[in-house]
Amino acid sequence: MRVLFLGTAAAEGVPGLFCGCEVCQIARQRGGKDLRTRSSIFIDGVLKIDLPPDTLHHVLTYGLDLSGLQHLLITHTHEDHLAVHELAYLTPGFAYRQQPLTAYGSEDFVRLLAGMSDNLRQWLNLQSLQPFTPYEIDRYTVIPVLAHHREDEQCLNYVVSDGKVTLLYMCDTGWYREATWRYLAGVRLDAVIAECTKAFVDAPYDTHLGLTEVLELKERFRTMGITHSATRWAITHFSHNGRPLHQDLEAFCMPHGIEVAYDGWEMTL
Ligand SMILES: [Zn+2]
Ligand SMILES: [Zn+2]
C-alpha cells in the first residue's frame, strides 16, 4: 500500500494564508517540509481521503489525474477537509468524465449535500457509512470508526485494509471515546496516521491531539494489542499554533519511533 500525503496542515495551512506569526514566517523562509497545505491522503492512487481546498494545488504539484477518481472518503465537513463548492466542478462543462465519483461519509455528511443540483447528482453518488461496519470499496475493506471531534456532527476516522496491510487514518479527532476503543480492541494495525494539531503546545480543548496525547495513544494501542512491534506510526494535520516546524517535530518524534509526515511524502507499507 502506498500512502501519498497530499497535505498535512490543519485549517489555516502553514504558513496561514494571511498569517504573520513567528512560525508562519519561519515556514515561509525555510520552505520545503515546513510548507503545509490542508490535509488529505491518497492511497495507491485509488482511494482518496478528504477534499481540502488545496486540492487543485495538489493536482498540479504532484501531477495527479483525478478524472478517473471513483472513491472519495470524507472524514467530516469542516472546510479544511471538504471544500464543498469544488464538487460543482464534477459537472459537464466543468469536467468531462467517463464515470461518476462516489463520496462516502457519515449520514451528517450526506445530509449536508442533500440539496445538491440534479446536474451534480448525476456525477456524484453519495453513500452514507455506519461506524464500525466494514465496506468493500474497490479492492479495499474500509471500516469507519467514530472520531471525537464535533458535537453537532458524526465525524469518522478510517481503517483501510488491502488484505495485506491495515491502516488507521485518525484525522480529525481528540482522544477516542469508549465505543471506538471497544471496536479497536479487535483490530490489528500495521500503520497508524494520527493527527497532531496541537503538536508542542497543549491547549485545553479535547477535539484534537498533541504530541503528549499521541505518545499516550501509541502506548495504549501497544498494550491493547492493536499494534505490533513493526507497526508504523506517523503524525499529520498540524496547526501553526502547535509550533510544528519539521526539524523540531522530527527531533522529538524520532526517539519514539514516530515519523513526521510532510506534503508530498509517500509512505510505503
Ligand atoms: Zn482539520
Ligand atoms: Zn475538523
Short mmCIF file of C-alpha atoms and ligand atoms in Angstrom, two decimals:
data_model
loop_
_atom_site.label_atom_id
_atom_site.label_comp_id
_atom_site.label_asym_id
_atom_site.label_seq_id
_atom_site.Cartn_x
_atom_site.Cartn_y
_atom_site.Cartn_z
CA MET A 1 0.00 0.00 0.00
CA ARG A 2 1.32 3.43 -0.94
CA VAL A 3 0.03 6.38 1.06
CA LEU A 4 0.72 9.76 -0.52
CA PHE A 5 0.34 12.70 1.83
CA LEU A 6 -1.12 15.43 -0.36
CA GLY A 7 -1.43 17.86 2.53
CA THR A 8 -0.51 17.78 6.23
CA ALA A 9 -1.91 21.01 7.72
CA ALA A 10 -4.95 21.95 9.76
CA ALA A 11 -7.50 24.53 8.60
CA GLU A 12 -5.25 27.56 8.28
CA GLY A 13 -2.35 25.88 6.47
CA VAL A 14 1.26 26.51 7.44
CA PRO A 15 2.02 29.26 6.69
CA GLY A 16 -1.50 30.54 7.08
CA LEU A 17 -2.82 32.49 4.12
CA PHE A 18 -2.96 35.81 5.97
CA CYS A 19 -0.78 34.95 8.97
CA GLY A 20 2.31 36.80 10.14
CA CYS A 21 3.08 34.77 13.29
CA GLU A 22 6.65 33.71 14.01
CA VAL A 23 6.08 30.08 13.00
CA CYS A 24 4.49 31.07 9.69
CA GLN A 25 7.36 33.50 8.97
CA ILE A 26 9.94 30.78 9.63
CA ALA A 27 7.99 28.34 7.45
CA ARG A 28 7.99 30.87 4.60
CA GLN A 29 11.75 31.39 4.92
CA ARG A 30 12.69 27.72 5.20
CA GLY A 31 10.21 26.40 2.66
CA GLY A 32 10.39 22.66 1.90
CA LYS A 33 8.87 20.41 4.53
CA ASP A 34 7.70 23.38 6.60
CA LEU A 35 5.19 24.38 3.91
CA ARG A 36 1.98 22.53 4.64
CA THR A 37 -1.37 22.57 2.87
CA ARG A 38 -4.70 21.26 4.12
CA SER A 39 -4.77 17.53 4.92
CA SER A 40 -5.60 14.70 2.56
CA ILE A 41 -4.10 11.30 1.75
CA PHE A 42 -4.27 9.31 -1.47
CA ILE A 43 -3.97 5.52 -1.18
CA ASP A 44 -2.47 3.76 -4.21
CA GLY A 45 -3.88 6.47 -6.46
CA VAL A 46 -7.28 4.79 -5.96
CA LEU A 47 -8.79 5.82 -2.64
CA LYS A 48 -8.66 9.47 -1.64
CA ILE A 49 -9.47 10.68 1.85
CA ASP A 50 -10.92 14.19 2.04
CA LEU A 51 -11.25 17.01 -0.44
CA PRO A 52 -9.44 20.02 1.04
CA PRO A 53 -9.49 23.49 -0.51
CA ASP A 54 -5.90 22.91 -1.72
CA THR A 55 -6.88 20.02 -3.99
CA LEU A 56 -6.15 21.81 -7.27
CA HIS A 57 -2.74 22.73 -5.87
CA HIS A 58 -2.20 19.02 -5.05
CA VAL A 59 -3.16 18.01 -8.58
CA LEU A 60 -0.69 20.48 -10.07
CA THR A 61 2.13 19.80 -7.61
CA TYR A 62 2.01 16.00 -7.70
CA GLY A 63 0.86 15.56 -11.30
CA LEU A 64 -2.36 13.83 -10.27
CA ASP A 65 -5.12 12.94 -12.70
CA LEU A 66 -8.40 12.88 -10.80
CA SER A 67 -10.50 12.47 -13.95
CA GLY A 68 -10.78 8.77 -13.17
CA LEU A 69 -11.16 9.09 -9.41
CA GLN A 70 -14.11 6.96 -8.27
CA HIS A 71 -13.82 6.77 -4.49
CA LEU A 72 -13.59 9.68 -2.07
CA LEU A 73 -13.86 9.11 1.67
CA ILE A 74 -14.85 12.12 3.73
CA THR A 75 -13.92 12.32 7.42
CA HIS A 76 -16.15 15.28 8.28
CA THR A 77 -17.46 18.50 6.82
CA HIS A 78 -15.07 21.07 8.30
CA GLU A 79 -13.94 23.18 5.37
CA ASP A 80 -10.31 22.09 5.54
CA HIS A 81 -11.49 18.52 4.82
CA LEU A 82 -14.40 19.13 2.49
CA ALA A 83 -14.31 22.10 0.13
CA VAL A 84 -17.90 21.51 -0.84
CA HIS A 85 -18.01 24.15 -3.59
CA GLU A 86 -15.27 22.30 -5.54
CA LEU A 87 -17.69 19.41 -6.13
CA ALA A 88 -19.59 21.58 -8.60
CA TYR A 89 -16.65 21.14 -10.97
CA LEU A 90 -17.62 17.49 -11.45
CA THR A 91 -20.46 18.50 -13.74
CA PRO A 92 -20.34 18.54 -17.57
CA GLY A 93 -18.86 21.71 -18.96
CA PHE A 94 -16.52 21.90 -15.95
CA ALA A 95 -15.44 18.25 -16.25
CA TYR A 96 -15.58 15.58 -18.92
CA ARG A 97 -15.61 12.21 -17.20
CA GLN A 98 -16.43 8.60 -18.01
CA GLN A 99 -17.77 7.71 -14.57
CA PRO A 100 -19.32 9.43 -11.60
CA LEU A 101 -17.47 9.93 -8.35
CA THR A 102 -18.76 8.27 -5.19
CA ALA A 103 -18.23 10.19 -1.97
CA TYR A 104 -18.58 8.24 1.28
CA GLY A 105 -19.12 9.72 4.70
CA SER A 106 -21.41 9.84 7.72
CA GLU A 107 -25.16 10.46 7.49
CA ASP A 108 -24.46 14.05 8.51
CA PHE A 109 -22.19 14.48 5.51
CA VAL A 110 -24.84 13.05 3.17
CA ARG A 111 -27.45 15.35 4.71
CA LEU A 112 -25.25 18.38 4.06
CA LEU A 113 -25.21 17.57 0.35
CA ALA A 114 -28.87 16.59 0.11
CA GLY A 115 -29.78 19.82 -1.62
CA MET A 116 -27.31 19.45 -4.47
CA SER A 117 -28.48 20.12 -8.01
CA ASP A 118 -29.86 17.35 -10.25
CA ASN A 119 -26.98 18.08 -12.58
CA LEU A 120 -24.43 17.30 -9.87
CA ARG A 121 -26.41 14.29 -8.68
CA GLN A 122 -25.69 12.55 -12.00
CA TRP A 123 -21.98 12.76 -11.41
CA LEU A 124 -21.73 12.48 -7.65
CA ASN A 125 -23.03 9.44 -5.81
CA LEU A 126 -23.33 9.79 -2.07
CA GLN A 127 -23.05 6.83 0.22
CA SER A 128 -23.54 7.09 3.94
CA LEU A 129 -21.44 4.84 6.12
CA GLN A 130 -22.26 3.45 9.55
CA PRO A 131 -19.47 3.43 12.11
CA PHE A 132 -17.80 0.10 12.86
CA THR A 133 -19.26 -1.53 9.72
CA PRO A 134 -16.96 -2.95 7.03
CA TYR A 135 -17.49 -1.86 3.42
CA GLU A 136 -15.86 -3.27 0.31
CA ILE A 137 -14.66 -0.34 -1.79
CA ASP A 138 -12.65 -1.22 -4.89
CA ARG A 139 -10.06 -3.70 -3.59
CA TYR A 140 -10.14 -2.37 -0.03
CA THR A 141 -12.06 -3.08 3.12
CA VAL A 142 -12.95 0.24 4.70
CA ILE A 143 -14.22 0.46 8.27
CA PRO A 144 -15.29 3.87 9.57
CA VAL A 145 -14.69 4.39 13.28
CA LEU A 146 -16.15 7.18 15.38
CA ALA A 147 -13.86 10.15 15.91
CA HIS A 148 -14.24 12.53 18.85
CA HIS A 149 -14.26 15.88 17.09
CA ARG A 150 -17.61 17.68 16.85
CA GLU A 151 -20.75 17.66 18.98
CA ASP A 152 -23.02 18.58 16.07
CA GLU A 153 -21.76 16.07 13.50
CA GLN A 154 -20.77 12.43 13.36
CA CYS A 155 -17.08 12.55 12.36
CA LEU A 156 -15.28 9.48 11.04
CA ASN A 157 -11.77 8.09 11.01
CA TYR A 158 -11.00 5.22 8.68
CA VAL A 159 -9.47 1.77 8.96
CA VAL A 160 -8.36 0.73 5.45
CA SER A 161 -7.10 -2.73 4.59
CA ASP A 162 -5.92 -4.09 1.24
CA GLY A 163 -5.78 -7.65 2.58
CA LYS A 164 -2.07 -7.37 3.28
CA VAL A 165 -1.75 -4.30 5.49
CA THR A 166 -4.21 -2.39 7.64
CA LEU A 167 -4.00 1.35 8.22
CA LEU A 168 -5.86 3.70 10.57
CA TYR A 169 -6.22 7.33 9.48
CA MET A 170 -7.04 9.37 12.62
CA CYS A 171 -7.88 12.78 11.29
CA ASP A 172 -9.54 14.80 12.82
CA THR A 173 -10.05 13.55 16.35
CA GLY A 174 -9.34 14.07 20.00
CA TRP A 175 -8.95 11.18 22.44
CA TYR A 176 -11.29 8.37 21.37
CA ARG A 177 -14.42 7.62 23.35
CA GLU A 178 -15.36 4.18 24.65
CA ALA A 179 -17.20 2.82 21.58
CA THR A 180 -14.14 3.31 19.40
CA TRP A 181 -11.78 1.76 21.94
CA ARG A 182 -14.11 -1.22 22.22
CA TYR A 183 -14.04 -1.69 18.47
CA LEU A 184 -10.32 -1.18 18.07
CA ALA A 185 -9.61 -3.83 20.70
CA GLY A 186 -10.36 -6.40 17.99
CA VAL A 187 -8.32 -4.78 15.23
CA ARG A 188 -4.64 -5.29 14.36
CA LEU A 189 -2.99 -2.32 12.68
CA ASP A 190 0.18 -2.18 10.59
CA ALA A 191 0.16 1.60 10.40
CA VAL A 192 -1.38 4.48 12.30
CA ILE A 193 -1.54 8.01 10.94
CA ALA A 194 -2.52 10.25 13.84
CA GLU A 195 -3.45 13.87 13.68
CA CYS A 196 -1.27 16.16 15.81
CA THR A 197 -2.94 19.55 15.53
CA LYS A 198 -1.70 20.79 18.91
CA ALA A 199 1.84 19.39 18.46
CA PHE A 200 4.10 21.06 21.07
CA VAL A 201 1.51 23.41 22.61
CA ASP A 202 -1.12 21.81 24.81
CA ALA A 203 -4.44 23.58 24.59
CA PRO A 204 -7.45 22.88 26.81
CA TYR A 205 -9.83 21.56 24.13
CA ASP A 206 -10.11 17.79 23.58
CA THR A 207 -11.21 17.61 19.95
CA HIS A 208 -7.67 17.41 18.58
CA LEU A 209 -4.45 15.71 19.65
CA GLY A 210 -0.97 16.95 20.55
CA LEU A 211 2.37 15.17 20.89
CA THR A 212 1.78 14.19 24.53
CA GLU A 213 -1.50 12.52 23.62
CA VAL A 214 -0.03 10.79 20.58
CA LEU A 215 2.59 9.20 22.84
CA GLU A 216 -0.14 8.07 25.24
CA LEU A 217 -2.14 6.76 22.33
CA LYS A 218 0.81 4.80 20.99
CA GLU A 219 1.31 3.18 24.38
CA ARG A 220 -2.37 2.35 24.77
CA PHE A 221 -2.54 0.80 21.27
CA ARG A 222 0.50 -1.29 22.13
CA THR A 223 -0.78 -2.55 25.47
CA MET A 224 -4.19 -3.36 23.98
CA GLY A 225 -2.54 -5.38 21.20
CA ILE A 226 -4.00 -3.14 18.47
CA THR A 227 -0.48 -2.55 17.15
CA HIS A 228 2.58 -4.81 16.97
CA SER A 229 6.33 -4.26 17.05
CA ALA A 230 6.53 -3.42 13.33
CA THR A 231 3.52 -1.06 13.21
CA ARG A 232 4.46 2.24 11.57
CA TRP A 233 3.36 5.48 13.23
CA ALA A 234 3.15 8.86 11.54
CA ILE A 235 1.70 12.21 12.54
CA THR A 236 -0.04 14.77 10.32
CA HIS A 237 -2.54 17.70 10.40
CA PHE A 238 -0.52 20.48 12.01
CA SER A 239 -1.56 23.96 13.03
CA HIS A 240 0.83 26.89 13.39
CA ASN A 241 -0.47 27.20 16.97
CA GLY A 242 1.37 23.97 17.82
CA ARG A 243 4.71 25.33 16.50
CA PRO A 244 5.08 22.42 14.06
CA LEU A 245 8.47 23.12 12.48
CA HIS A 246 9.54 19.97 10.74
CA GLN A 247 13.01 19.56 12.23
CA ASP A 248 11.72 20.12 15.78
CA LEU A 249 8.95 17.58 15.24
CA GLU A 250 11.42 15.04 13.87
CA ALA A 251 13.85 15.56 16.74
CA PHE A 252 11.04 14.93 19.20
CA CYS A 253 9.41 12.03 17.38
CA MET A 254 12.34 10.00 16.13
CA PRO A 255 13.29 8.53 19.54
CA HIS A 256 9.65 7.43 19.90
CA GLY A 257 9.57 5.67 16.54
CA ILE A 258 7.10 8.14 15.06
CA GLU A 259 7.50 9.54 11.55
CA VAL A 260 6.54 13.10 10.73
CA ALA A 261 4.51 13.43 7.55
CA TYR A 262 5.03 16.34 5.19
CA ASP A 263 3.39 17.40 1.97
CA GLY A 264 4.39 15.07 -0.85
CA TRP A 265 5.72 12.30 1.39
CA GLU A 266 4.87 8.78 0.28
CA MET A 267 4.64 6.14 2.98
CA THR A 268 5.09 2.64 1.55
CA LEU A 269 3.60 -0.13 3.67
ZN ZN B 1 -8.93 19.53 10.21
ZN ZN B 2 -12.03 19.26 11.80
#
